[in-house]
Amino acid sequence: MKVTINIKELQDVLSIAKGAIAKDSRKPVLQYVKLMAAKDKLTVGATNLDVAICYTVDDVVVHDVGNALVPAKGLMKALRNTTKDMKTVTIEADKDKCYIYAQDNGATLLSRDTPKHTVAMLPWDVAEYPDVLPDTEETSLSKLNKINFSMRSTILASMLDKTLFAVVKGSFHYACTGVYWEISSKAVMMTTTDGHRLSHIKTKLTAEIESERAVIIPSDVLQIVQKICKKTKQLVKIEVWQEGSLERIMFRWSNIVLTGILLSGNFLKYKDVIPKGCQHKVVIDKRQLAQNIQLLIDNTSAEPEFIRDNFYCHITSFDWGEDRVVLSDASTIAHNKVTCPVEYESEGIPARIRFASPFLLDILKVAEFDKLVFEWTDPEHPMLIHAGHEFVYVVILCGDE
């Protein structure tokens, strides 16, 4: 196999594909990428058995068609050693070596025989690579309990921005390490929670679908999807189906196909957590609130406070006035205070409340509306934050001091 490809384009491909490359060496072949050179195109495949991706590039020169397994780290390191004068790179693979070299205007910039740019490979046959890479061509094979629909990549990226930050980072609740998708005939809803806060967003589908399904998609799958969606405005085709005892999902763009195994288990009954009939309702400007909270964090000398579950962070107190709220660093007696104007949509002046500052900043970073609506009853119960009609965020207050 021998191909010539633009260096930056190959680096972009590998930056996406590395999310599907195994991080440990228990099965070394999974730390390789599979290069598949066909007529006028190169497809890069990677898998860790839970996630698999195929990324096809058309802007290549294929000298010799064929397939090769190349160590991902070695390939990425060789590309990092290139200079800005190098526009393209040639990859030539034989049985136990992969040569990486480049030429520009006839001058050799990376020599084929320079040891620094020769990637040693285990003498594995390409057939030993797991046969789990997705088919780059659309097929009409019958699949059990299949549903499929399409979304704009820009919309999907926005929804993932608003949910992925609130997934469980450990093993607190296995099902909560992913994003809960509720797919109905006309809409898709996504929900995440890590026990401290809950994020929920809804969007309408461009076309109605016949089936309905609720699935939990692993966050590592969706992190790759998120990166791809931010690079393209294409329509993404999504397919969910049953395969034996496993449920799978596929995301398909014009030149990228990504598949993953869905999580099993039951997601938390999140609707029971969302507050209803709140006593207080306040509207605050998002930008001004974010700037003031960050200002307090930057100027404090206090140590972060313990919240729960070994989580420590800075606390911000909200003292409500007639037309403004005074924000202060709740963990120090220093006079670090700022004010924000507020609009009350309920009767009475609320009592002081205390926030874990990072949880509030997270929604302020991703909310697209200038005004946020805060609803709560008392400091001992969760607060509901509305950012438009389709995006809600529930956060646990820290109680009174």
mmCIF file of C-alpha atoms in Angstrom:
data_model
loop_
_atom_site.group_PDB
_atom_site.id
_atom_site.type_symbol
_atom_site.label_atom_id
_atom_site.label_comp_id
_atom_site.label_asym_id
_atom_site.label_seq_id
_atom_site.Cartn_x
_atom_site.Cartn_y
_atom_site.Cartn_z
ATOM 1 C CA MET A 1 0.000 0.000 0.000
ATOM 2 C CA LYS A 2 1.298 3.441 -0.907
ATOM 3 C CA VAL A 3 -0.565 6.763 -0.740
ATOM 4 C CA THR A 4 0.197 10.474 -0.714
ATOM 5 C CA ILE A 5 -2.055 12.706 1.377
ATOM 6 C CA ASN A 6 -2.176 16.265 2.710
ATOM 7 C CA ILE A 7 -0.519 16.322 6.143
ATOM 8 C CA LYS A 8 -3.064 18.568 7.838
ATOM 9 C CA GLU A 9 -5.960 16.528 6.492
ATOM 10 C CA LEU A 10 -4.449 13.291 7.799
ATOM 11 C CA GLN A 11 -3.831 14.920 11.182
ATOM 12 C CA ASP A 12 -7.480 16.003 11.285
ATOM 13 C CA VAL A 13 -8.597 12.464 10.460
ATOM 14 C CA LEU A 14 -6.420 10.969 13.201
ATOM 15 C CA SER A 15 -7.607 13.550 15.749
ATOM 16 C CA ILE A 16 -11.130 12.202 15.212
ATOM 17 C CA ALA A 17 -10.184 8.527 14.918
ATOM 18 C CA LYS A 18 -8.088 8.486 18.102
ATOM 19 C CA GLY A 19 -11.280 8.556 20.165
ATOM 20 C CA ALA A 20 -11.909 4.993 18.982
ATOM 21 C CA ILE A 21 -8.333 3.741 19.549
ATOM 22 C CA ALA A 22 -7.747 1.548 22.620
ATOM 23 C CA LYS A 23 -5.897 3.366 25.414
ATOM 24 C CA ASP A 24 -4.357 0.256 26.980
ATOM 25 C CA SER A 25 -2.225 -2.535 25.506
ATOM 26 C CA ARG A 26 -4.180 -5.597 26.599
ATOM 27 C CA LYS A 27 -4.978 -6.152 22.907
ATOM 28 C CA PRO A 28 -2.143 -4.347 21.076
ATOM 29 C CA VAL A 29 -3.728 -4.547 17.625
ATOM 30 C CA LEU A 30 -6.435 -2.153 18.853
ATOM 31 C CA GLN A 31 -3.761 0.546 19.189
ATOM 32 C CA TYR A 32 -3.287 0.401 15.423
ATOM 33 C CA VAL A 33 -5.248 2.143 12.702
ATOM 34 C CA LYS A 34 -6.251 0.316 9.567
ATOM 35 C CA LEU A 35 -5.365 2.169 6.372
ATOM 36 C CA MET A 36 -7.433 1.032 3.392
ATOM 37 C CA ALA A 37 -6.306 2.457 0.056
ATOM 38 C CA ALA A 38 -8.663 1.995 -2.865
ATOM 39 C CA LYS A 39 -8.899 3.787 -6.195
ATOM 40 C CA ASP A 40 -8.680 7.558 -5.535
ATOM 41 C CA LYS A 41 -9.538 7.315 -1.825
ATOM 42 C CA LEU A 42 -8.078 6.377 1.546
ATOM 43 C CA THR A 43 -10.181 5.128 4.468
ATOM 44 C CA VAL A 44 -8.798 5.216 8.013
ATOM 45 C CA GLY A 45 -10.430 2.763 10.412
ATOM 46 C CA ALA A 46 -10.076 2.436 14.193
ATOM 47 C CA THR A 47 -11.854 0.537 16.950
ATOM 48 C CA ASN A 48 -11.596 -0.371 20.631
ATOM 49 C CA LEU A 49 -14.421 -2.931 20.161
ATOM 50 C CA ASP A 50 -16.963 -0.629 21.864
ATOM 51 C CA VAL A 51 -16.596 2.181 19.321
ATOM 52 C CA ALA A 52 -15.604 1.892 15.662
ATOM 53 C CA ILE A 53 -15.022 4.555 13.024
ATOM 54 C CA CYS A 54 -14.224 4.735 9.313
ATOM 55 C CA TYR A 55 -13.118 8.104 7.909
ATOM 56 C CA THR A 56 -12.727 8.381 4.114
ATOM 57 C CA VAL A 57 -10.583 10.991 2.352
ATOM 58 C CA ASP A 58 -10.959 11.525 -1.407
ATOM 59 C CA ASP A 59 -8.189 14.092 -1.918
ATOM 60 C CA VAL A 60 -5.332 11.560 -2.062
ATOM 61 C CA VAL A 61 -2.993 10.036 -4.617
ATOM 62 C CA VAL A 62 -3.083 6.247 -4.435
ATOM 63 C CA HIS A 63 0.083 4.739 -5.889
ATOM 64 C CA ASP A 64 -0.596 1.162 -4.753
ATOM 65 C CA VAL A 65 -3.961 -0.034 -3.505
ATOM 66 C CA GLY A 66 -4.125 -2.295 -0.471
ATOM 67 C CA ASN A 67 -4.554 -2.352 3.299
ATOM 68 C CA ALA A 68 -2.101 -1.927 6.150
ATOM 69 C CA LEU A 69 -2.082 -1.808 9.956
ATOM 70 C CA VAL A 70 -0.056 1.121 11.324
ATOM 71 C CA PRO A 71 0.606 1.985 15.004
ATOM 72 C CA ALA A 72 -1.490 5.068 15.705
ATOM 73 C CA LYS A 73 1.018 6.655 18.096
ATOM 74 C CA GLY A 74 3.911 6.113 15.693
ATOM 75 C CA LEU A 75 1.994 7.603 12.788
ATOM 76 C CA MET A 76 0.881 10.661 14.774
ATOM 77 C CA LYS A 77 4.422 11.188 16.105
ATOM 78 C CA ALA A 78 5.879 11.077 12.602
ATOM 79 C CA LEU A 79 3.344 13.662 11.422
ATOM 80 C CA ARG A 80 4.244 15.926 14.357
ATOM 81 C CA ASN A 81 7.873 15.806 13.205
ATOM 82 C CA THR A 82 6.984 17.376 9.874
ATOM 83 C CA THR A 83 7.661 21.063 9.274
ATOM 84 C CA LYS A 84 5.450 23.828 7.950
ATOM 85 C CA ASP A 85 7.229 23.541 4.578
ATOM 86 C CA MET A 86 5.785 20.075 4.092
ATOM 87 C CA LYS A 87 2.353 20.006 2.504
ATOM 88 C CA THR A 88 1.923 16.317 1.752
ATOM 89 C CA VAL A 89 3.225 13.073 3.154
ATOM 90 C CA THR A 90 3.657 9.693 1.509
ATOM 91 C CA ILE A 91 2.900 6.560 3.499
ATOM 92 C CA GLU A 92 4.321 3.326 2.182
ATOM 93 C CA ALA A 93 3.657 0.117 4.113
ATOM 94 C CA ASP A 94 5.025 -3.339 3.567
ATOM 95 C CA LYS A 95 5.005 -6.455 5.756
ATOM 96 C CA ASP A 96 6.856 -5.124 8.817
ATOM 97 C CA LYS A 97 7.667 -1.467 8.185
ATOM 98 C CA CYS A 98 5.791 1.721 7.464
ATOM 99 C CA TYR A 99 7.801 4.446 5.725
ATOM 100 C CA ILE A 100 6.680 8.052 6.043
ATOM 101 C CA TYR A 101 8.363 10.654 3.868
ATOM 102 C CA ALA A 102 7.610 13.889 2.046
ATOM 103 C CA GLN A 103 8.739 15.910 -0.946
ATOM 104 C CA ASP A 104 8.136 19.524 -1.882
ATOM 105 C CA ASN A 105 9.090 20.902 -5.319
ATOM 106 C CA GLY A 106 11.208 17.821 -5.920
ATOM 107 C CA ALA A 107 13.288 18.192 -2.751
ATOM 108 C CA THR A 108 13.202 15.342 -0.252
ATOM 109 C CA LEU A 109 12.117 16.723 3.122
ATOM 110 C CA LEU A 110 11.643 13.417 4.895
ATOM 111 C CA SER A 111 13.752 10.588 3.592
ATOM 112 C CA ARG A 112 12.141 7.198 3.118
ATOM 113 C CA ASP A 113 15.180 5.586 4.740
ATOM 114 C CA THR A 114 15.594 7.965 7.690
ATOM 115 C CA PRO A 115 15.119 5.843 10.871
ATOM 116 C CA LYS A 116 13.428 8.768 12.632
ATOM 117 C CA HIS A 117 10.538 8.556 10.194
ATOM 118 C CA THR A 118 10.317 4.793 9.853
ATOM 119 C CA VAL A 119 7.554 3.284 12.012
ATOM 120 C CA ALA A 120 8.276 -0.292 13.095
ATOM 121 C CA MET A 121 5.233 -2.573 13.075
ATOM 122 C CA LEU A 122 4.441 -6.001 14.456
ATOM 123 C CA PRO A 123 4.172 -8.457 11.555
ATOM 124 C CA TRP A 124 0.428 -8.846 11.787
ATOM 125 C CA ASP A 125 -1.715 -9.756 8.871
ATOM 126 C CA VAL A 126 -4.442 -7.214 8.118
ATOM 127 C CA ALA A 127 -6.962 -10.019 8.515
ATOM 128 C CA GLU A 128 -6.139 -10.131 12.250
ATOM 129 C CA TYR A 129 -7.758 -6.727 12.794
ATOM 130 C CA PRO A 130 -11.223 -7.109 14.383
ATOM 131 C CA ASP A 131 -13.988 -7.227 11.821
ATOM 132 C CA VAL A 132 -16.091 -4.556 13.511
ATOM 133 C CA LEU A 133 -15.399 -1.526 11.317
ATOM 134 C CA PRO A 134 -18.603 -0.064 9.873
ATOM 135 C CA ASP A 135 -19.434 -0.400 6.208
ATOM 136 C CA THR A 136 -18.665 2.877 4.438
ATOM 137 C CA GLU A 137 -21.380 2.142 1.883
ATOM 138 C CA GLU A 138 -25.037 2.406 2.871
ATOM 139 C CA THR A 139 -26.765 -0.974 2.820
ATOM 140 C CA SER A 140 -30.379 -2.052 3.201
ATOM 141 C CA LEU A 141 -29.714 -5.141 5.330
ATOM 142 C CA SER A 142 -32.590 -5.986 7.637
ATOM 143 C CA LYS A 143 -31.832 -5.269 11.282
ATOM 144 C CA LEU A 144 -33.896 -6.157 14.330
ATOM 145 C CA ASN A 145 -35.945 -3.356 15.930
ATOM 146 C CA LYS A 146 -34.315 -0.756 13.681
ATOM 147 C CA ILE A 147 -35.198 2.920 13.745
ATOM 148 C CA ASN A 148 -33.499 5.652 11.745
ATOM 149 C CA PHE A 149 -33.766 9.408 11.483
ATOM 150 C CA SER A 150 -31.666 12.431 10.537
ATOM 151 C CA MET A 151 -30.478 15.576 12.325
ATOM 152 C CA ARG A 152 -28.473 18.612 11.329
ATOM 153 C CA SER A 153 -24.924 18.373 12.670
ATOM 154 C CA THR A 154 -25.097 21.914 14.041
ATOM 155 C CA ILE A 155 -28.200 21.073 16.105
ATOM 156 C CA LEU A 156 -26.734 17.799 17.369
ATOM 157 C CA ALA A 157 -23.501 19.556 18.379
ATOM 158 C CA SER A 158 -25.475 22.193 20.293
ATOM 159 C CA MET A 159 -27.478 19.538 22.160
ATOM 160 C CA LEU A 160 -24.324 17.647 23.115
ATOM 161 C CA ASP A 161 -22.704 20.874 24.346
ATOM 162 C CA LYS A 162 -25.630 21.273 26.723
ATOM 163 C CA THR A 163 -25.646 17.725 28.097
ATOM 164 C CA LEU A 164 -22.249 16.004 27.981
ATOM 165 C CA PHE A 165 -20.754 18.156 30.743
ATOM 166 C CA ALA A 166 -23.240 16.706 33.267
ATOM 167 C CA VAL A 167 -22.544 12.984 32.778
ATOM 168 C CA VAL A 168 -21.117 10.886 35.609
ATOM 169 C CA LYS A 169 -17.318 10.802 35.401
ATOM 170 C CA GLY A 170 -16.904 7.679 37.552
ATOM 171 C CA SER A 171 -18.924 4.552 38.312
ATOM 172 C CA PHE A 172 -21.503 6.193 40.592
ATOM 173 C CA HIS A 173 -24.312 4.937 38.360
ATOM 174 C CA TYR A 174 -23.305 3.016 35.231
ATOM 175 C CA ALA A 175 -26.300 4.133 33.152
ATOM 176 C CA CYS A 176 -25.546 7.781 33.980
ATOM 177 C CA THR A 177 -22.104 7.605 32.354
ATOM 178 C CA GLY A 178 -23.957 8.130 29.079
ATOM 179 C CA VAL A 179 -26.593 10.427 27.604
ATOM 180 C CA TYR A 180 -30.204 9.288 27.800
ATOM 181 C CA TRP A 181 -31.945 9.736 24.425
ATOM 182 C CA GLU A 182 -35.724 9.586 24.158
ATOM 183 C CA ILE A 183 -36.604 9.289 20.477
ATOM 184 C CA SER A 184 -40.257 9.883 19.633
ATOM 185 C CA SER A 185 -42.075 10.281 16.332
ATOM 186 C CA LYS A 186 -41.484 14.034 16.186
ATOM 187 C CA ALA A 187 -38.674 14.886 18.617
ATOM 188 C CA VAL A 188 -35.476 13.826 20.382
ATOM 189 C CA MET A 189 -34.832 14.562 24.059
ATOM 190 C CA MET A 190 -31.441 14.209 25.766
ATOM 191 C CA THR A 191 -30.866 14.033 29.520
ATOM 192 C CA THR A 192 -27.750 13.713 31.690
ATOM 193 C CA THR A 193 -27.114 13.815 35.428
ATOM 194 C CA ASP A 194 -24.147 13.282 37.727
ATOM 195 C CA GLY A 195 -26.069 13.444 40.993
ATOM 196 C CA HIS A 196 -25.276 17.148 41.535
ATOM 197 C CA ARG A 197 -27.151 18.579 38.555
ATOM 198 C CA LEU A 198 -29.350 17.508 35.659
ATOM 199 C CA SER A 199 -29.433 18.803 32.092
ATOM 200 C CA HIS A 200 -32.330 18.205 29.723
ATOM 201 C CA ILE A 201 -32.898 19.440 26.171
ATOM 202 C CA LYS A 202 -35.393 18.748 23.413
ATOM 203 C CA THR A 203 -35.445 19.343 19.655
ATOM 204 C CA LYS A 204 -37.925 18.605 16.894
ATOM 205 C CA LEU A 205 -37.029 16.181 14.110
ATOM 206 C CA THR A 206 -37.042 17.363 10.509
ATOM 207 C CA ALA A 207 -39.244 14.405 9.532
ATOM 208 C CA GLU A 208 -41.527 12.136 11.533
ATOM 209 C CA ILE A 209 -40.461 8.563 12.260
ATOM 210 C CA GLU A 210 -42.695 5.562 12.906
ATOM 211 C CA SER A 211 -40.970 3.973 15.923
ATOM 212 C CA GLU A 212 -40.072 5.245 19.363
ATOM 213 C CA ARG A 213 -37.088 4.262 21.455
ATOM 214 C CA ALA A 214 -35.236 5.207 24.654
ATOM 215 C CA VAL A 215 -31.503 4.450 24.655
ATOM 216 C CA ILE A 216 -28.389 5.356 26.647
ATOM 217 C CA ILE A 217 -25.429 6.321 24.455
ATOM 218 C CA PRO A 218 -21.926 6.166 25.995
ATOM 219 C CA SER A 219 -20.316 9.562 26.462
ATOM 220 C CA ASP A 220 -17.109 8.474 24.678
ATOM 221 C CA VAL A 221 -19.148 7.755 21.526
ATOM 222 C CA LEU A 222 -20.863 11.130 21.713
ATOM 223 C CA GLN A 223 -17.618 13.004 22.364
ATOM 224 C CA ILE A 224 -16.395 11.791 18.962
ATOM 225 C CA VAL A 225 -19.757 12.719 17.414
ATOM 226 C CA GLN A 226 -19.473 16.161 18.996
ATOM 227 C CA LYS A 227 -16.029 16.758 17.426
ATOM 228 C CA ILE A 228 -17.257 15.659 14.001
ATOM 229 C CA CYS A 229 -20.409 17.811 14.185
ATOM 230 C CA LYS A 230 -18.317 20.901 14.934
ATOM 231 C CA LYS A 231 -16.320 20.342 11.746
ATOM 232 C CA THR A 232 -19.258 19.934 9.363
ATOM 233 C CA LYS A 233 -22.739 21.259 8.635
ATOM 234 C CA GLN A 234 -23.832 18.058 6.937
ATOM 235 C CA LEU A 235 -26.976 16.151 7.775
ATOM 236 C CA VAL A 236 -26.128 13.168 9.984
ATOM 237 C CA LYS A 237 -28.101 9.937 9.569
ATOM 238 C CA ILE A 238 -28.653 8.054 12.830
ATOM 239 C CA GLU A 239 -29.646 4.424 13.089
ATOM 240 C CA VAL A 240 -30.397 2.305 16.185
ATOM 241 C CA TRP A 241 -30.861 -1.457 16.036
ATOM 242 C CA GLN A 242 -30.697 -4.719 17.989
ATOM 243 C CA GLU A 243 -27.850 -7.162 17.330
ATOM 244 C CA GLY A 244 -28.115 -10.295 19.445
ATOM 245 C CA SER A 245 -28.122 -9.225 23.096
ATOM 246 C CA LEU A 246 -26.617 -5.815 22.261
ATOM 247 C CA GLU A 247 -28.097 -2.566 21.033
ATOM 248 C CA ARG A 248 -26.015 -0.542 18.606
ATOM 249 C CA ILE A 249 -26.086 2.944 17.136
ATOM 250 C CA MET A 250 -24.618 4.316 13.922
ATOM 251 C CA PHE A 251 -23.908 7.914 12.911
ATOM 252 C CA ARG A 252 -23.306 8.415 9.196
ATOM 253 C CA TRP A 253 -22.007 11.490 7.371
ATOM 254 C CA SER A 254 -20.991 11.601 3.707
ATOM 255 C CA ASN A 255 -17.408 10.489 4.457
ATOM 256 C CA ILE A 256 -17.505 9.291 8.095
ATOM 257 C CA VAL A 257 -19.285 6.348 9.693
ATOM 258 C CA LEU A 258 -19.227 5.815 13.469
ATOM 259 C CA THR A 259 -20.794 2.929 15.391
ATOM 260 C CA GLY A 260 -21.032 2.188 19.090
ATOM 261 C CA ILE A 261 -22.546 -0.241 21.577
ATOM 262 C CA LEU A 262 -25.306 1.264 23.722
ATOM 263 C CA LEU A 263 -25.289 1.072 27.509
ATOM 264 C CA SER A 264 -27.599 -1.351 29.262
ATOM 265 C CA GLY A 265 -29.509 -0.635 32.451
ATOM 266 C CA ASN A 266 -32.156 1.856 33.503
ATOM 267 C CA PHE A 267 -31.639 5.589 33.556
ATOM 268 C CA LEU A 268 -32.767 7.504 36.638
ATOM 269 C CA LYS A 269 -36.381 8.702 36.744
ATOM 270 C CA TYR A 270 -35.288 12.230 36.003
ATOM 271 C CA LYS A 271 -38.779 13.695 35.670
ATOM 272 C CA ASP A 272 -39.269 13.164 39.410
ATOM 273 C CA VAL A 273 -36.287 15.464 40.061
ATOM 274 C CA ILE A 274 -37.430 18.455 37.991
ATOM 275 C CA PRO A 275 -39.066 20.972 40.394
ATOM 276 C CA LYS A 276 -42.699 21.928 39.846
ATOM 277 C CA GLY A 277 -44.820 24.728 41.314
ATOM 278 C CA CYS A 278 -41.847 26.751 42.563
ATOM 279 C CA GLN A 279 -42.429 29.687 44.908
ATOM 280 C CA HIS A 280 -39.770 32.031 43.498
ATOM 281 C CA LYS A 281 -39.107 33.041 39.885
ATOM 282 C CA VAL A 282 -36.331 35.440 38.876
ATOM 283 C CA VAL A 283 -34.881 36.552 35.512
ATOM 284 C CA ILE A 284 -31.135 37.388 35.317
ATOM 285 C CA ASP A 285 -28.875 38.468 32.461
ATOM 286 C CA LYS A 286 -26.622 35.528 31.557
ATOM 287 C CA ARG A 287 -23.535 37.447 30.478
ATOM 288 C CA GLN A 288 -23.421 39.735 33.499
ATOM 289 C CA LEU A 289 -23.995 36.873 35.925
ATOM 290 C CA ALA A 290 -21.191 34.782 34.361
ATOM 291 C CA GLN A 291 -18.718 37.667 34.501
ATOM 292 C CA ASN A 292 -19.499 38.425 38.137
ATOM 293 C CA ILE A 293 -19.240 34.819 39.334
ATOM 294 C CA GLN A 294 -15.929 34.370 37.526
ATOM 295 C CA LEU A 295 -14.709 37.650 39.055
ATOM 296 C CA LEU A 296 -15.463 36.332 42.540
ATOM 297 C CA ILE A 297 -13.635 33.064 41.875
ATOM 298 C CA ASP A 298 -10.576 34.843 40.456
ATOM 299 C CA ASN A 299 -10.313 37.235 43.412
ATOM 300 C CA THR A 300 -10.878 34.839 46.300
ATOM 301 C CA SER A 301 -8.106 33.497 48.501
ATOM 302 C CA ALA A 302 -10.330 30.958 50.221
ATOM 303 C CA GLU A 303 -10.007 27.203 49.862
ATOM 304 C CA PRO A 304 -12.779 25.343 48.014
ATOM 305 C CA GLU A 305 -15.519 23.912 50.254
ATOM 306 C CA PHE A 306 -16.606 20.298 50.514
ATOM 307 C CA ILE A 307 -19.932 19.678 48.777
ATOM 308 C CA ARG A 308 -20.389 15.906 48.796
ATOM 309 C CA ASP A 309 -18.994 12.735 47.215
ATOM 310 C CA ASN A 310 -15.406 14.055 47.581
ATOM 311 C CA PHE A 311 -16.280 17.081 45.471
ATOM 312 C CA TYR A 312 -14.832 20.454 46.489
ATOM 313 C CA CYS A 313 -15.504 23.820 44.861
ATOM 314 C CA HIS A 314 -16.037 27.522 45.508
ATOM 315 C CA ILE A 315 -19.454 28.638 46.757
ATOM 316 C CA THR A 316 -21.293 31.787 45.663
ATOM 317 C CA SER A 317 -23.990 33.317 47.891
ATOM 318 C CA PHE A 318 -26.999 35.108 46.406
ATOM 319 C CA ASP A 319 -28.531 37.802 48.659
ATOM 320 C CA TRP A 320 -31.677 39.126 47.033
ATOM 321 C CA GLY A 321 -32.703 42.787 47.066
ATOM 322 C CA GLU A 322 -35.625 44.718 45.601
ATOM 323 C CA ASP A 323 -34.195 45.027 42.091
ATOM 324 C CA ARG A 324 -30.806 43.343 42.294
ATOM 325 C CA VAL A 325 -28.933 40.431 43.785
ATOM 326 C CA VAL A 326 -25.663 40.729 45.710
ATOM 327 C CA LEU A 327 -23.209 37.954 44.905
ATOM 328 C CA SER A 328 -20.474 37.191 47.400
ATOM 329 C CA ASP A 329 -17.836 34.558 48.021
ATOM 330 C CA ALA A 330 -19.557 32.400 50.608
ATOM 331 C CA SER A 331 -16.336 30.741 51.756
ATOM 332 C CA THR A 332 -14.536 33.832 53.029
ATOM 333 C CA ILE A 333 -15.297 36.839 55.241
ATOM 334 C CA ALA A 334 -13.441 39.108 52.848
ATOM 335 C CA HIS A 335 -15.527 41.820 51.189
ATOM 336 C CA ASN A 336 -15.675 40.233 47.746
ATOM 337 C CA LYS A 337 -19.093 41.333 46.504
ATOM 338 C CA VAL A 338 -20.663 42.209 43.165
ATOM 339 C CA THR A 339 -24.234 42.984 42.125
ATOM 340 C CA CYS A 340 -26.504 42.005 39.243
ATOM 341 C CA PRO A 341 -29.865 43.529 38.302
ATOM 342 C CA VAL A 342 -32.796 41.088 38.465
ATOM 343 C CA GLU A 343 -36.440 40.958 37.378
ATOM 344 C CA TYR A 344 -38.873 39.295 39.774
ATOM 345 C CA GLU A 345 -41.777 37.340 38.317
ATOM 346 C CA SER A 346 -43.061 36.204 41.717
ATOM 347 C CA GLU A 347 -44.147 37.859 44.965
ATOM 348 C CA GLY A 348 -41.778 38.504 47.878
ATOM 349 C CA ILE A 349 -38.022 38.758 48.316
ATOM 350 C CA PRO A 350 -36.376 35.301 48.483
ATOM 351 C CA ALA A 351 -34.047 34.211 51.256
ATOM 352 C CA ARG A 352 -30.333 33.765 50.642
ATOM 353 C CA ILE A 353 -29.267 30.799 48.553
ATOM 354 C CA ARG A 354 -25.819 29.299 47.915
ATOM 355 C CA PHE A 355 -24.538 27.772 44.659
ATOM 356 C CA ALA A 356 -21.600 25.560 43.821
ATOM 357 C CA SER A 357 -20.026 28.053 41.420
ATOM 358 C CA PRO A 358 -18.785 25.558 38.762
ATOM 359 C CA PHE A 359 -22.272 24.061 38.371
ATOM 360 C CA LEU A 360 -23.699 27.474 37.612
ATOM 361 C CA LEU A 361 -20.873 28.472 35.279
ATOM 362 C CA ASP A 362 -21.382 25.299 33.242
ATOM 363 C CA ILE A 363 -24.856 26.306 32.092
ATOM 364 C CA LEU A 364 -23.860 29.942 31.644
ATOM 365 C CA LYS A 365 -21.200 28.815 29.138
ATOM 366 C CA VAL A 366 -23.569 26.805 26.942
ATOM 367 C CA ALA A 367 -26.901 28.670 27.247
ATOM 368 C CA GLU A 368 -27.699 30.513 24.018
ATOM 369 C CA PHE A 369 -30.307 32.908 25.418
ATOM 370 C CA ASP A 370 -29.360 36.259 26.979
ATOM 371 C CA LYS A 371 -31.855 35.892 29.822
ATOM 372 C CA LEU A 372 -32.120 32.914 32.188
ATOM 373 C CA VAL A 373 -35.142 32.147 34.364
ATOM 374 C CA PHE A 374 -34.422 30.801 37.867
ATOM 375 C CA GLU A 375 -37.182 28.965 39.772
ATOM 376 C CA TRP A 376 -36.964 27.463 43.264
ATOM 377 C CA THR A 377 -38.868 27.149 46.529
ATOM 378 C CA ASP A 378 -36.271 27.159 49.325
ATOM 379 C CA PRO A 379 -32.531 26.520 49.856
ATOM 380 C CA GLU A 380 -33.143 22.870 50.742
ATOM 381 C CA HIS A 381 -34.639 21.922 47.367
ATOM 382 C CA PRO A 382 -33.189 21.922 43.820
ATOM 383 C CA MET A 383 -33.368 24.973 41.572
ATOM 384 C CA LEU A 384 -34.742 24.891 38.020
ATOM 385 C CA ILE A 385 -33.070 27.090 35.406
ATOM 386 C CA HIS A 386 -34.720 27.728 32.025
ATOM 387 C CA ALA A 387 -32.610 28.725 29.005
ATOM 388 C CA GLY A 388 -35.361 29.018 26.430
ATOM 389 C CA HIS A 389 -38.344 26.687 26.123
ATOM 390 C CA GLU A 390 -36.468 23.490 25.231
ATOM 391 C CA PHE A 391 -33.447 23.570 27.581
ATOM 392 C CA VAL A 392 -33.766 23.141 31.361
ATOM 393 C CA TYR A 393 -31.110 22.654 34.007
ATOM 394 C CA VAL A 394 -31.649 21.434 37.566
ATOM 395 C CA VAL A 395 -28.974 22.082 40.168
ATOM 396 C CA ILE A 396 -28.805 21.201 43.861
ATOM 397 C CA LEU A 397 -28.429 24.249 46.103
ATOM 398 C CA CYS A 398 -25.902 24.157 48.928
ATOM 399 C CA GLY A 399 -28.422 25.025 51.626
ATOM 400 C CA ASP A 400 -27.926 27.799 54.139
ATOM 401 C CA GLU A 401 -24.732 28.219 56.136
#
